[in-house]
PDB file of C-alpha atoms in Angstrom:
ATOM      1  CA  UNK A   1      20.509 136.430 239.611  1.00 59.00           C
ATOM      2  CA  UNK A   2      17.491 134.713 238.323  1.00 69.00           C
ATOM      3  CA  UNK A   3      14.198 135.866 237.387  1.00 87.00           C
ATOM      4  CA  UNK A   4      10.983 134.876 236.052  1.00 93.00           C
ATOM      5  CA  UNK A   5       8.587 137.478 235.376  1.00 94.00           C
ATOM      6  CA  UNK A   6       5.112 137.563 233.911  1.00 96.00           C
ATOM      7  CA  UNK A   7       1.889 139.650 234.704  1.00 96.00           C
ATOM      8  CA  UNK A   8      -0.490 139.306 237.045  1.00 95.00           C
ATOM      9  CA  UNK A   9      -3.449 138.809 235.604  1.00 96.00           C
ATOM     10  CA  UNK A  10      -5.481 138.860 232.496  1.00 97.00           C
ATOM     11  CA  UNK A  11      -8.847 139.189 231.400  1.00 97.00           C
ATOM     12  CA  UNK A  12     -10.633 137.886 228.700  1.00 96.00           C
ATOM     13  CA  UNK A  13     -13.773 136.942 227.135  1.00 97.00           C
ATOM     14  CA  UNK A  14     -15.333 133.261 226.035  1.00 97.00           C
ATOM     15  CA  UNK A  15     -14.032 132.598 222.807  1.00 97.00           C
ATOM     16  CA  UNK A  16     -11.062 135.239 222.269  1.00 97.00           C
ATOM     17  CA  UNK A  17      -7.180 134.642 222.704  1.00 97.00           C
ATOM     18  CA  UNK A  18      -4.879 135.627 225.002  1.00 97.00           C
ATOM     19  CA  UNK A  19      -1.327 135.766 225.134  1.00 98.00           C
ATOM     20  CA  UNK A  20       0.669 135.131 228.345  1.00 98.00           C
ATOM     21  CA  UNK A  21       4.342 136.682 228.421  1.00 98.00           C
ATOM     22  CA  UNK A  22       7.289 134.981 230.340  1.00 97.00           C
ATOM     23  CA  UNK A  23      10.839 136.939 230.754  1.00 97.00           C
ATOM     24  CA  UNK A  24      13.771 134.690 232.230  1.00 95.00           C
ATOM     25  CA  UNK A  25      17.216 134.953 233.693  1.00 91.00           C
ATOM     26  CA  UNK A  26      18.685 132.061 234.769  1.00 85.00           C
ATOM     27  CA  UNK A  27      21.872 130.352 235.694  1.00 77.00           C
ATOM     28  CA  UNK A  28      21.861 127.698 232.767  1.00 83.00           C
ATOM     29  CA  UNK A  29      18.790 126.941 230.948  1.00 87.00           C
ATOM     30  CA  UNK A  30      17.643 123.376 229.762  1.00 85.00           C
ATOM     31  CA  UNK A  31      14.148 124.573 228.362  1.00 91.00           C
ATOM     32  CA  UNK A  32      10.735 126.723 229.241  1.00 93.00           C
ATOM     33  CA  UNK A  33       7.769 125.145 230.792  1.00 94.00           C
ATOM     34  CA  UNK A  34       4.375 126.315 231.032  1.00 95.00           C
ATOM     35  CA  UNK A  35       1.842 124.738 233.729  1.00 95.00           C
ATOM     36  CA  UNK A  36      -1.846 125.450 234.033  1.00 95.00           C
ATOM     37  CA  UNK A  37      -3.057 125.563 238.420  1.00 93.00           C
ATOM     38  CA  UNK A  38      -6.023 125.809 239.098  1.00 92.00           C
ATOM     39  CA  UNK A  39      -7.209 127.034 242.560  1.00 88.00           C
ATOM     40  CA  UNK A  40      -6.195 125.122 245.286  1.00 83.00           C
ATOM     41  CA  UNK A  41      -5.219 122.197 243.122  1.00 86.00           C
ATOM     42  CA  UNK A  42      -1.508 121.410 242.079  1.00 86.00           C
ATOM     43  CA  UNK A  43       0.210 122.694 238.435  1.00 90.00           C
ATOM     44  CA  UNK A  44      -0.672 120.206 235.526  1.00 91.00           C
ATOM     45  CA  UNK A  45       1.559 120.815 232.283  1.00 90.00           C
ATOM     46  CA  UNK A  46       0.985 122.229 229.475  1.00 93.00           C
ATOM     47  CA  UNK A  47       3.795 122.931 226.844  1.00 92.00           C
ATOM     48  CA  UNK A  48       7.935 122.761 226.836  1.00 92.00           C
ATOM     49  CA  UNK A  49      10.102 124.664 224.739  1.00 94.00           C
ATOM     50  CA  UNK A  50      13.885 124.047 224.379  1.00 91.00           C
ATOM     51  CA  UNK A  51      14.379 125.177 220.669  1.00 93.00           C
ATOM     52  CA  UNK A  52      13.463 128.724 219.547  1.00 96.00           C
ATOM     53  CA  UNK A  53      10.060 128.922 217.561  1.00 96.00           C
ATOM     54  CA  UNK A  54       6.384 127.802 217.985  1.00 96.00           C
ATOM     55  CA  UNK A  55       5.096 124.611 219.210  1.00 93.00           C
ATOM     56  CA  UNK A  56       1.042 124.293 218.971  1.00 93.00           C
ATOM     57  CA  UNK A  57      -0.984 121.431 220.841  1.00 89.00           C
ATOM     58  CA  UNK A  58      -4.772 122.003 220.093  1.00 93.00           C
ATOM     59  CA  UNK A  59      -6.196 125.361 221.579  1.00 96.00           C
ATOM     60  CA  UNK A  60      -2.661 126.391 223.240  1.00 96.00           C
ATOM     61  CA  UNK A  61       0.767 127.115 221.316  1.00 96.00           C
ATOM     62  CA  UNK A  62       4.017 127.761 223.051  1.00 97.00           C
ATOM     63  CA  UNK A  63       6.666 130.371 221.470  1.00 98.00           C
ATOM     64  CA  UNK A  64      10.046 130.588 223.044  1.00 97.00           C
ATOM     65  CA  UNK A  65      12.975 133.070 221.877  1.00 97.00           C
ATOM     66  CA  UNK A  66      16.455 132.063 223.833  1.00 95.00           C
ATOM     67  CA  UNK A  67      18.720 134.432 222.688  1.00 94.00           C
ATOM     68  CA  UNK A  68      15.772 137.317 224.118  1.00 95.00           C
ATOM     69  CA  UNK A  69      14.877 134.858 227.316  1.00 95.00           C
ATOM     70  CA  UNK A  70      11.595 135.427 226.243  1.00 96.00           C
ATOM     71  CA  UNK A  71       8.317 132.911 225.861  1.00 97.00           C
ATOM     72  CA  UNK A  72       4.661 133.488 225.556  1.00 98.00           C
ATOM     73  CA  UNK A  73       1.790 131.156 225.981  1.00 98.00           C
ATOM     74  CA  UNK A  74      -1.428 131.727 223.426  1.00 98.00           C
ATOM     75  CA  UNK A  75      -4.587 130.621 224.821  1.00 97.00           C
ATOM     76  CA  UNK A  76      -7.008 130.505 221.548  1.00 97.00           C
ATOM     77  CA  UNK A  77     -11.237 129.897 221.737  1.00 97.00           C
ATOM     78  CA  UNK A  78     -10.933 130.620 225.758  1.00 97.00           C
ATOM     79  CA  UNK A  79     -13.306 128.607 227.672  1.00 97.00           C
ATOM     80  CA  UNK A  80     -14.740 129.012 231.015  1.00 97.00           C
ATOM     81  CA  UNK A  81     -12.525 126.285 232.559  1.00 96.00           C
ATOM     82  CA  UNK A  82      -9.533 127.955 230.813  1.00 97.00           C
ATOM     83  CA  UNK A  83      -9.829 130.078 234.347  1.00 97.00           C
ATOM     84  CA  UNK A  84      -6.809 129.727 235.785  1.00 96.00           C
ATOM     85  CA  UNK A  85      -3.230 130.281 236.844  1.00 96.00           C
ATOM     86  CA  UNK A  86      -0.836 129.908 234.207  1.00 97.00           C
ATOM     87  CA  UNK A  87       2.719 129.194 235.449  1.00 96.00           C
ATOM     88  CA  UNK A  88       6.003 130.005 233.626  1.00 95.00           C
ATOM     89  CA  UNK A  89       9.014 127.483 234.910  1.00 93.00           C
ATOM     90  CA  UNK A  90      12.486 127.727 232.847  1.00 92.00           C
ATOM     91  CA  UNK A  91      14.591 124.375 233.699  1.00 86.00           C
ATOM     92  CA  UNK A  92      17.697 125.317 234.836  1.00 82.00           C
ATOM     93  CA  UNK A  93      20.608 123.192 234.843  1.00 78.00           C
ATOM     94  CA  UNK A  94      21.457 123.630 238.338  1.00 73.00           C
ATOM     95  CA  UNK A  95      21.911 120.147 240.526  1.00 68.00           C
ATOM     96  CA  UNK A  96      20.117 117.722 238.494  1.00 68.00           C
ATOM     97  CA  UNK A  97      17.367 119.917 236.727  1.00 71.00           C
ATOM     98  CA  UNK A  98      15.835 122.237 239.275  1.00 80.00           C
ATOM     99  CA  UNK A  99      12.443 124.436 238.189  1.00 85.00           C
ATOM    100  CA  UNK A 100      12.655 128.134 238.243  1.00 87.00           C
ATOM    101  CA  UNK A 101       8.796 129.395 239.031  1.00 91.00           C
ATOM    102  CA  UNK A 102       6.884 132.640 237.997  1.00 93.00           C
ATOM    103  CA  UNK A 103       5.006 133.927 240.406  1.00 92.00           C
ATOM    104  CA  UNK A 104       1.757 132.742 238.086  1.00 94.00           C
ATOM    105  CA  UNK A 105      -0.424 134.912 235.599  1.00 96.00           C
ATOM    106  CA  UNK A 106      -4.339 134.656 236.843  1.00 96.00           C
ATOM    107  CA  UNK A 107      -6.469 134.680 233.298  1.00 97.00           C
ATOM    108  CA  UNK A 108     -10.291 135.559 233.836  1.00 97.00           C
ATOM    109  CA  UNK A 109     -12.508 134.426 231.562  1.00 97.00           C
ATOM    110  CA  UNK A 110     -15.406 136.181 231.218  1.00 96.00           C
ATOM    111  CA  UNK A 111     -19.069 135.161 229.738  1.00 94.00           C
TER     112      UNK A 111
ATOM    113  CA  UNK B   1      -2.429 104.367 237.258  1.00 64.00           C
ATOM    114  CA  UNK B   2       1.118 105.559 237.469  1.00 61.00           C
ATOM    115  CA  UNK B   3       0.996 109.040 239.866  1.00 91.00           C
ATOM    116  CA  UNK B   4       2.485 111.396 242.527  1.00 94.00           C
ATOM    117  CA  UNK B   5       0.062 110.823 245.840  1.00 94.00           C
ATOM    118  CA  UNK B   6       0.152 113.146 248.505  1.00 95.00           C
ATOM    119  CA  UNK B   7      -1.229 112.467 252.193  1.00 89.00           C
ATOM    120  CA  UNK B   8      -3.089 114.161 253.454  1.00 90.00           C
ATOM    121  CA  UNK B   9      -4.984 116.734 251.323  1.00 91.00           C
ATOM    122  CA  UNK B  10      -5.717 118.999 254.088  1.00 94.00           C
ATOM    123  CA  UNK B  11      -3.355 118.980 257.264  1.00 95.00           C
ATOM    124  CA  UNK B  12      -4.439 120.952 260.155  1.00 96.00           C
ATOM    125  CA  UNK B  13      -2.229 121.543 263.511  1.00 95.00           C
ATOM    126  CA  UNK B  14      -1.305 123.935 266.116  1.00 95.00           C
ATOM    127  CA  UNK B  15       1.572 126.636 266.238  1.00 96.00           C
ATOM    128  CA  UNK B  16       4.708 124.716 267.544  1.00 96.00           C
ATOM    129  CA  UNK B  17       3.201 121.438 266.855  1.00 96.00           C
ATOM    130  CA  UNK B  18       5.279 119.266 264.598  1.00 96.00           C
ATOM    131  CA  UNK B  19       3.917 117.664 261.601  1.00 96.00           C
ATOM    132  CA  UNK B  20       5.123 115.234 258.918  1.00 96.00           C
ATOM    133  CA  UNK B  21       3.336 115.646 255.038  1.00 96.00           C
ATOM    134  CA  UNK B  22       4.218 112.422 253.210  1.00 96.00           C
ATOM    135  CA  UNK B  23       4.444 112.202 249.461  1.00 97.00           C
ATOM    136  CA  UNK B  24       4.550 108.556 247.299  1.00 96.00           C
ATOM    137  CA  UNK B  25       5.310 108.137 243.973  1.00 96.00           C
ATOM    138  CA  UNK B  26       4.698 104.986 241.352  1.00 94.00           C
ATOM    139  CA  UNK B  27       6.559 106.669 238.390  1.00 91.00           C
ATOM    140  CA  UNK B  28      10.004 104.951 239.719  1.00 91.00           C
ATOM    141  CA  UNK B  29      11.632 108.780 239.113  1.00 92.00           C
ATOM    142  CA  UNK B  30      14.876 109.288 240.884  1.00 91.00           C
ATOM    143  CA  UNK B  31      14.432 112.441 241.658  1.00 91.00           C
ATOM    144  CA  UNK B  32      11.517 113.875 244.384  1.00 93.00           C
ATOM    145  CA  UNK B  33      11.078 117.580 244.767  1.00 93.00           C
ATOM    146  CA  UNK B  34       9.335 119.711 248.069  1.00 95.00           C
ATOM    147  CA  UNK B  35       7.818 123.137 247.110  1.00 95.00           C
ATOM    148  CA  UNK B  36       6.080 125.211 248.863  1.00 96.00           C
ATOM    149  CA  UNK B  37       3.356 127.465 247.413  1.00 94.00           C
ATOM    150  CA  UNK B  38       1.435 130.578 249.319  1.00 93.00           C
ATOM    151  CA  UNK B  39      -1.170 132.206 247.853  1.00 87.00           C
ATOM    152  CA  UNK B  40      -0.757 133.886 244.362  1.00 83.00           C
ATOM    153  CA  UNK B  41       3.442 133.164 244.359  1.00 88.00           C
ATOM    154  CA  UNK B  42       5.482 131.064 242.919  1.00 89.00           C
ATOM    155  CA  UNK B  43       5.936 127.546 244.175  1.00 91.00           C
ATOM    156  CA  UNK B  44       9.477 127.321 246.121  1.00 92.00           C
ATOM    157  CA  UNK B  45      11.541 125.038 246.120  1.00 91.00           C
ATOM    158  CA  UNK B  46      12.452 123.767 249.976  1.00 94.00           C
ATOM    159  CA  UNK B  47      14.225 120.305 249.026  1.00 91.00           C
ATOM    160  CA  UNK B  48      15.172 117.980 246.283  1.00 90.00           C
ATOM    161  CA  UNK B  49      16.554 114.536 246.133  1.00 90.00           C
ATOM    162  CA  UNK B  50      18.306 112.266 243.366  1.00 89.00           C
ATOM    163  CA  UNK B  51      17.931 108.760 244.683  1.00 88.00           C
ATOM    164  CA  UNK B  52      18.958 109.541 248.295  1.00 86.00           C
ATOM    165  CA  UNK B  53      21.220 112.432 247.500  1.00 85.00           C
ATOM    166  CA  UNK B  54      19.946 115.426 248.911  1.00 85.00           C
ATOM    167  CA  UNK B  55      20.345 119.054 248.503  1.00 84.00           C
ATOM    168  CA  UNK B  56      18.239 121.739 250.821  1.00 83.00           C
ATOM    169  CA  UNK B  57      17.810 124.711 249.179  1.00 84.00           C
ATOM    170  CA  UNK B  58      19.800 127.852 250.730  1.00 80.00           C
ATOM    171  CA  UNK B  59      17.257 129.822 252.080  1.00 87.00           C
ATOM    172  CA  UNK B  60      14.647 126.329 253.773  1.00 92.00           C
ATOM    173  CA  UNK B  61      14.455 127.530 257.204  1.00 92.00           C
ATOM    174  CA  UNK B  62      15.551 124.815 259.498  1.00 92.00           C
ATOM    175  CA  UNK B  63      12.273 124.334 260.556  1.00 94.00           C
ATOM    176  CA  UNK B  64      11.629 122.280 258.090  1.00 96.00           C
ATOM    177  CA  UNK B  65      13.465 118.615 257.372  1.00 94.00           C
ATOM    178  CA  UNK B  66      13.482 115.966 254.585  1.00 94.00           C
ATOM    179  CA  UNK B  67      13.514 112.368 254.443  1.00 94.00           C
ATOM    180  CA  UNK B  68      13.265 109.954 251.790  1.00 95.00           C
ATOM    181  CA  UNK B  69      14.038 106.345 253.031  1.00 94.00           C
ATOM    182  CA  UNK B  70      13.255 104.882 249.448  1.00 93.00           C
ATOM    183  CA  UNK B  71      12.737 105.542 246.296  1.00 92.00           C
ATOM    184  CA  UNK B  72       8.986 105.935 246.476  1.00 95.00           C
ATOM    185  CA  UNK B  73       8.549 107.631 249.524  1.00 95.00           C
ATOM    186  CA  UNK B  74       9.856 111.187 250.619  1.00 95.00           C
ATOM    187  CA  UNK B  75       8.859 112.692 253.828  1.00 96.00           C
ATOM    188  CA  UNK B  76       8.774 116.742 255.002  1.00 96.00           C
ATOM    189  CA  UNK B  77       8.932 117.303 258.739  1.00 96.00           C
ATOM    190  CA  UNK B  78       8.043 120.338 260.023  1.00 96.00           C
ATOM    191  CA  UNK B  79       9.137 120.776 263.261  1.00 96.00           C
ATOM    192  CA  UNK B  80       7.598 123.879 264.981  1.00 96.00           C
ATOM    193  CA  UNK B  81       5.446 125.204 262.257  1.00 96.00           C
ATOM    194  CA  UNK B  82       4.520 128.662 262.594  1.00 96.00           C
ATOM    195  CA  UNK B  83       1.522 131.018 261.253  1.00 95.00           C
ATOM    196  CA  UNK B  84       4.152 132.010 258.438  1.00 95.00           C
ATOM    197  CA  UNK B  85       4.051 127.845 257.153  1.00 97.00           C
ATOM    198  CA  UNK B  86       0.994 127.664 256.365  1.00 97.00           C
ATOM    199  CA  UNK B  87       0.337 126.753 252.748  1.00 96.00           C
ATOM    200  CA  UNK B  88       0.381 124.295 249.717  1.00 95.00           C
ATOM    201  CA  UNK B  89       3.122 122.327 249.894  1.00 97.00           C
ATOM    202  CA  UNK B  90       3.632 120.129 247.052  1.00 96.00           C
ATOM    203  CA  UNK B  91       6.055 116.858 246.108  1.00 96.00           C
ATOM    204  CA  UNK B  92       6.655 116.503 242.343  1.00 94.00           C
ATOM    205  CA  UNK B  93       8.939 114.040 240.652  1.00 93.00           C
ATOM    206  CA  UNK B  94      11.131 113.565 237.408  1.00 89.00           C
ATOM    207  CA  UNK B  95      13.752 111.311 236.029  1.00 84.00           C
ATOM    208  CA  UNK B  96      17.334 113.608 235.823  1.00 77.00           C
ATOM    209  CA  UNK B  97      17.725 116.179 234.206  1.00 69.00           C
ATOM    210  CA  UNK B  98      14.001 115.827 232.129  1.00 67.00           C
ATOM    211  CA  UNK B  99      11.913 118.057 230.524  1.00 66.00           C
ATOM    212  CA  UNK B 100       9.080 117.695 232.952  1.00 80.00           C
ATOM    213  CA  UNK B 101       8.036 117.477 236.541  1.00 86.00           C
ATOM    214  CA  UNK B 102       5.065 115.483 237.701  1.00 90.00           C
ATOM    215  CA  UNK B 103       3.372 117.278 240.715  1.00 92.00           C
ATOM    216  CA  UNK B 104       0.978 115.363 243.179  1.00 93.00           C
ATOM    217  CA  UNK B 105      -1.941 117.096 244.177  1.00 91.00           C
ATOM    218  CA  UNK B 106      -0.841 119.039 247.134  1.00 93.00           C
ATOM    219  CA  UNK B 107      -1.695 119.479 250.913  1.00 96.00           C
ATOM    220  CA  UNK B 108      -2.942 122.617 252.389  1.00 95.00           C
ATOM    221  CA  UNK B 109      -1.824 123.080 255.559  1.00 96.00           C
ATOM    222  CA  UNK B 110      -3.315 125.264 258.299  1.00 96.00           C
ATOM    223  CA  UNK B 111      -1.447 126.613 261.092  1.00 96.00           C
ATOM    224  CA  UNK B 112      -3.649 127.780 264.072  1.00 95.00           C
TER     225      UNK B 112
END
């Protein structure tokens, strides 16, 4: 079957890091997405993985393992307006590239 | 700007009344997407299209329809929308088989 899992929520303070963990199982795999949502509004991206290892843009870095189906998101200097729902999507290759959604991890951010 | 619009941003309408959410896109993608997203879950996929080709997800209740009569446009018909519908349902596009998926901003619809 397929699978996306990641906690629920986190909480952090202004200013500290926090690290978002993804698990997937899916039929095919094409690559790892991670989308910030805010409440109420729709998912914006963020990073894409295909190829095992790190990739850093600015304050967030994406790390993906394949061969453990495994990713994690690092949020570093959190800011207020980091509050928000972080979503972890693997790209299956089912049809002609169809999403496979987490259910979302809610970060707090905290003065 | 190049973008995924969604009309309208709020939808309101009655149990059993049928309602149509439209979605239009400028990006020129091929392929058009239908999620739909309750509170604190994952967003689910209800439809997808490449070009006109369509494929309806397993488990869409037949409740709801798709239409896309070009490539800009893409349509979702719900047609006897229940208390159990109501919530985000967002249209995102991407070219085949790419690494990303542009999302408009969404309409919340309320079923009362």
């Amino acid at each position: 079957g397929q699978n996306i899992d990641q906690p629920t929520e986190m909480t952090a303070t202004e200013g500290a890091i926090v690290q978002i963990n993804c698990t997937y199982q899916t039929s095919g795999f094409n690559g790892l997405f991670w989308y910030q949502q805010h409440a109420g509004e729709a998912p914006t991206f963020l990073s894409y993985n295909v190829l095992d290892g790190l990739e850093e843009k600015g304050r967030f870095s994406s790390f993906l393992s394949r061969s453990k189906g495994y990713s994690y998101l690092l949020l570093k200097e959190l800011q207020m307006k980091d509050s928000a729902s972080y979503l972890c999507a693997a790209l299956t290759t089912d049809s002609w590239g169809k999403f496979q959604f987490g259910a979302g991890t809610q970060v707090v951010v905290t003065p | 700007d190049a973008m995924v619009i969604q009309n309208p941003r709020y939808q309101v309408t009655q149990f059993g009344k049928p309602v149509t959410l439209s979605c239009s896109q400028t990006l020129n993608h091929n392929v058009m997407y239908w999620y739909q997203q309750k509170s604190s879950q994952a967003p689910k996929l209800l439809f997808h299209y490449y070009d006109k080709d369509f494929n309806n997800e397993a488990d869409t209740p037949d409740n709801f329809q798709s239409r896309r009569p070009n490539t800009s446009f893409c349509f979702l018909d719900i047609r006897s929308p229940g208390l159990g519908d109501a919530a985000m349902y967002l249209c995102a596009t991407s070219r085949p088989y790419s690494a990303e998926q542009y999302f408009g901003p969404g309409t919340r619809l309320t079923v009362t």
